[in-house]
Amino acid sequence: MCLIICLKNLDRRFNMKHIVLTGFMGSGKTTLGKALAELLDIPFFDIDQEIERISGRTIPELFAISESYFRKIEALCTLRTLEKKEQCVIALGGGSFCQTLIYETLNEENYLTIYLDLSEEELLERLDVIRPTRPVLLAMPDEHWKTDSIKLYRQRRPQYLKARIHVMAHKITAQELKENIENDRTLL
């Protein structure tokens, strides 16, 4: 019961529409987002999946056209998802929060943005596993992909830090994140 009251207060006082997870690829946005949505009993949307559903193409196919083209489709799908009336949890793509239009919309509309951060070491371990499925990583030369990934992470991190909440992704569970949202009186 407290959860419902807290979320309604959050929504009423700050006009919080959705809980939006941001962070670098591999930070756990989808995994943590699904679990958090289940705990909150609200829908979950993964922007990468929405892009593929709406465009009818895979992420690698869209990147093959151009990264710029992909980013336009990503912005369109993100903004469409943000228009949903029912409160939900949304996992952004790794570069979404760095797009000015998306960031400004999230900031102006008072969405509850949560940055899932990782240490560089943890990030590289995760990226090593997911690299074959990530066009941005595949475009990097094999001998430099780790240093190029960290460079991109460091470039994006100042933008990610503008999220309302910052958590270390490898140290938090969905249950703990839910409790932080409920118990953080600065949000209520």
C-alpha positions as a Python dict, from the first residue, in 0.01 Angstrom:
ca = {
    (1, 'M'): (0, 0, 0),
    (2, 'C'): (285, 242, 84),
    (3, 'L'): (434, 190, -261),
    (4, 'I'): (113, 298, -434),
    (5, 'I'): (77, 600, -206),
    (6, 'C'): (445, 697, -253),
    (7, 'L'): (425, 667, -631),
    (8, 'K'): (99, 863, -640),
    (9, 'N'): (258, 1134, -425),
    (10, 'L'): (559, 1134, -654),
    (11, 'D'): (331, 1168, -954),
    (12, 'R'): (111, 1436, -795),
    (13, 'R'): (385, 1658, -649),
    (14, 'F'): (635, 1639, -930),
    (15, 'N'): (412, 1526, -1215),
    (16, 'M'): (637, 1221, -1245),
    (17, 'K'): (514, 1025, -1539),
    (18, 'H'): (761, 742, -1579),
    (19, 'I'): (1071, 594, -1421),
    (20, 'V'): (1345, 620, -1684),
    (21, 'L'): (1671, 426, -1658),
    (22, 'T'): (1978, 559, -1832),
    (23, 'G'): (2340, 455, -1846),
    (24, 'F'): (2604, 312, -2075),
    (25, 'M'): (2535, -5, -2274),
    (26, 'G'): (2570, -308, -2053),
    (27, 'S'): (2484, -121, -1733),
    (28, 'G'): (2176, -336, -1670),
    (29, 'K'): (1898, -100, -1775),
    (30, 'T'): (1688, -375, -1932),
    (31, 'T'): (1750, -637, -1663),
    (32, 'L'): (1696, -401, -1370),
    (33, 'G'): (1411, -223, -1550),
    (34, 'K'): (1212, -543, -1605),
    (35, 'A'): (1257, -647, -1243),
    (36, 'L'): (1167, -300, -1110),
    (37, 'A'): (855, -280, -1328),
    (38, 'E'): (748, -622, -1204),
    (39, 'L'): (794, -516, -840),
    (40, 'L'): (599, -195, -902),
    (41, 'D'): (337, -381, -1107),
    (42, 'I'): (364, -135, -1395),
    (43, 'P'): (458, -189, -1762),
    (44, 'F'): (817, -200, -1884),
    (45, 'F'): (945, -68, -2217),
    (46, 'D'): (1294, -118, -2359),
    (47, 'I'): (1364, 154, -2615),
    (48, 'D'): (1584, -75, -2826),
    (49, 'Q'): (1296, -324, -2851),
    (50, 'E'): (1054, -41, -2928),
    (51, 'I'): (1283, 81, -3206),
    (52, 'E'): (1286, -263, -3364),
    (53, 'R'): (910, -306, -3323),
    (54, 'I'): (817, 34, -3465),
    (55, 'S'): (1077, 46, -3745),
    (56, 'G'): (1050, -319, -3845),
    (57, 'R'): (1431, -333, -3855),
    (58, 'T'): (1698, -455, -3616),
    (59, 'I'): (1935, -214, -3443),
    (60, 'P'): (2230, -338, -3655),
    (61, 'E'): (2024, -283, -3974),
    (62, 'L'): (1948, 74, -3870),
    (63, 'F'): (2313, 140, -3781),
    (64, 'A'): (2412, -2, -4121),
    (65, 'I'): (2219, 286, -4279),
    (66, 'S'): (2401, 530, -4052),
    (67, 'E'): (2434, 610, -3683),
    (68, 'S'): (2269, 944, -3749),
    (69, 'Y'): (1967, 769, -3901),
    (70, 'F'): (1952, 533, -3602),
    (71, 'R'): (1964, 827, -3357),
    (72, 'K'): (1668, 993, -3534),
    (73, 'I'): (1463, 673, -3510),
    (74, 'E'): (1575, 633, -3148),
    (75, 'A'): (1457, 985, -3061),
    (76, 'L'): (1122, 930, -3232),
    (77, 'C'): (1061, 598, -3055),
    (78, 'T'): (1174, 737, -2719),
    (79, 'L'): (943, 1037, -2743),
    (80, 'R'): (653, 811, -2846),
    (81, 'T'): (714, 585, -2549),
    (82, 'L'): (731, 883, -2313),
    (83, 'E'): (382, 985, -2430),
    (84, 'K'): (226, 674, -2277),
    (85, 'K'): (-42, 769, -2024),
    (86, 'E'): (7, 485, -1778),
    (87, 'Q'): (312, 510, -1554),
    (88, 'C'): (585, 269, -1660),
    (89, 'V'): (955, 189, -1636),
    (90, 'I'): (1155, 274, -1949),
    (91, 'A'): (1508, 155, -2030),
    (92, 'L'): (1672, 406, -2264),
    (93, 'G'): (1936, 313, -2519),
    (94, 'G'): (2292, 390, -2409),
    (95, 'G'): (2315, 708, -2617),
    (96, 'S'): (1956, 830, -2576),
    (97, 'F'): (2008, 1049, -2269),
    (98, 'C'): (2290, 1227, -2454),
    (99, 'Q'): (2054, 1348, -2725),
    (100, 'T'): (1952, 1704, -2643),
    (101, 'L'): (1584, 1662, -2736),
    (102, 'I'): (1544, 1350, -2522),
    (103, 'Y'): (1733, 1493, -2224),
    (104, 'E'): (1542, 1822, -2233),
    (105, 'T'): (1209, 1641, -2258),
    (106, 'L'): (1295, 1420, -1962),
    (107, 'N'): (1419, 1717, -1759),
    (108, 'E'): (1134, 1954, -1843),
    (109, 'E'): (862, 1696, -1792),
    (110, 'N'): (994, 1583, -1453),
    (111, 'Y'): (1038, 1215, -1528),
    (112, 'L'): (1218, 1021, -1258),
    (113, 'T'): (1553, 957, -1430),
    (114, 'I'): (1792, 707, -1276),
    (115, 'Y'): (2153, 668, -1389),
    (116, 'L'): (2285, 312, -1357),
    (117, 'D'): (2660, 360, -1325),
    (118, 'L'): (2940, 103, -1330),
    (119, 'S'): (3308, 111, -1256),
    (120, 'E'): (3520, 105, -1570),
    (121, 'E'): (3643, -244, -1482),
    (122, 'E'): (3290, -382, -1437),
    (123, 'L'): (3180, -207, -1754),
    (124, 'L'): (3456, -367, -1962),
    (125, 'E'): (3370, -711, -1825),
    (126, 'R'): (3007, -668, -1928),
    (127, 'L'): (3092, -515, -2266),
    (128, 'D'): (3319, -807, -2345),
    (129, 'V'): (3015, -1036, -2319),
    (130, 'I'): (2771, -819, -2518),
    (131, 'R'): (3013, -679, -2778),
    (132, 'P'): (2899, -911, -3061),
    (133, 'T'): (2546, -767, -3037),
    (134, 'R'): (2634, -396, -3018),
    (135, 'P'): (2693, -205, -3344),
    (136, 'V'): (2874, 81, -3168),
    (137, 'L'): (3124, -165, -3021),
    (138, 'L'): (3157, -367, -3341),
    (139, 'A'): (3247, -51, -3531),
    (140, 'M'): (3550, -6, -3306),
    (141, 'P'): (3876, -170, -3420),
    (142, 'D'): (3940, -498, -3236),
    (143, 'E'): (4271, -380, -3094),
    (144, 'H'): (4121, -56, -2954),
    (145, 'W'): (3763, -139, -2862),
    (146, 'K'): (3828, -140, -2486),
    (147, 'T'): (4004, 198, -2478),
    (148, 'D'): (3753, 342, -2727),
    (149, 'S'): (3463, 213, -2512),
    (150, 'I'): (3605, 376, -2201),
    (151, 'K'): (3661, 697, -2396),
    (152, 'L'): (3294, 694, -2507),
    (153, 'Y'): (3180, 612, -2152),
    (154, 'R'): (3382, 904, -2012),
    (155, 'Q'): (3241, 1131, -2281),
    (156, 'R'): (2880, 1036, -2198),
    (157, 'R'): (2913, 1011, -1819),
    (158, 'P'): (2875, 1387, -1743),
    (159, 'Q'): (2540, 1377, -1922),
    (160, 'Y'): (2430, 1061, -1740),
    (161, 'L'): (2516, 1231, -1409),
    (162, 'K'): (2238, 1484, -1479),
    (163, 'A'): (1982, 1214, -1397),
    (164, 'R'): (1783, 1276, -1078),
    (165, 'I'): (1916, 961, -909),
    (166, 'H'): (2262, 802, -946),
    (167, 'V'): (2319, 440, -837),
    (168, 'M'): (2601, 192, -883),
    (169, 'A'): (2433, -73, -1096),
    (170, 'H'): (2644, -366, -979),
    (171, 'K'): (2565, -290, -616),
    (172, 'I'): (2186, -255, -628),
    (173, 'T'): (1895, -491, -680),
    (174, 'A'): (1554, -399, -817),
    (175, 'Q'): (1412, -438, -466),
    (176, 'E'): (1669, -196, -323),
    (177, 'L'): (1604, 52, -604),
    (178, 'K'): (1229, 31, -538),
    (179, 'E'): (1291, 96, -168),
    (180, 'N'): (1518, 392, -250),
    (181, 'I'): (1244, 542, -465),
    (182, 'E'): (988, 489, -186),
    (183, 'N'): (1211, 609, 99),
    (184, 'D'): (1389, 906, -59),
    (185, 'R'): (1198, 1192, 101),
    (186, 'T'): (1366, 1445, -127),
    (187, 'L'): (1150, 1300, -407),
    (188, 'L'): (822, 1325, -213),
}
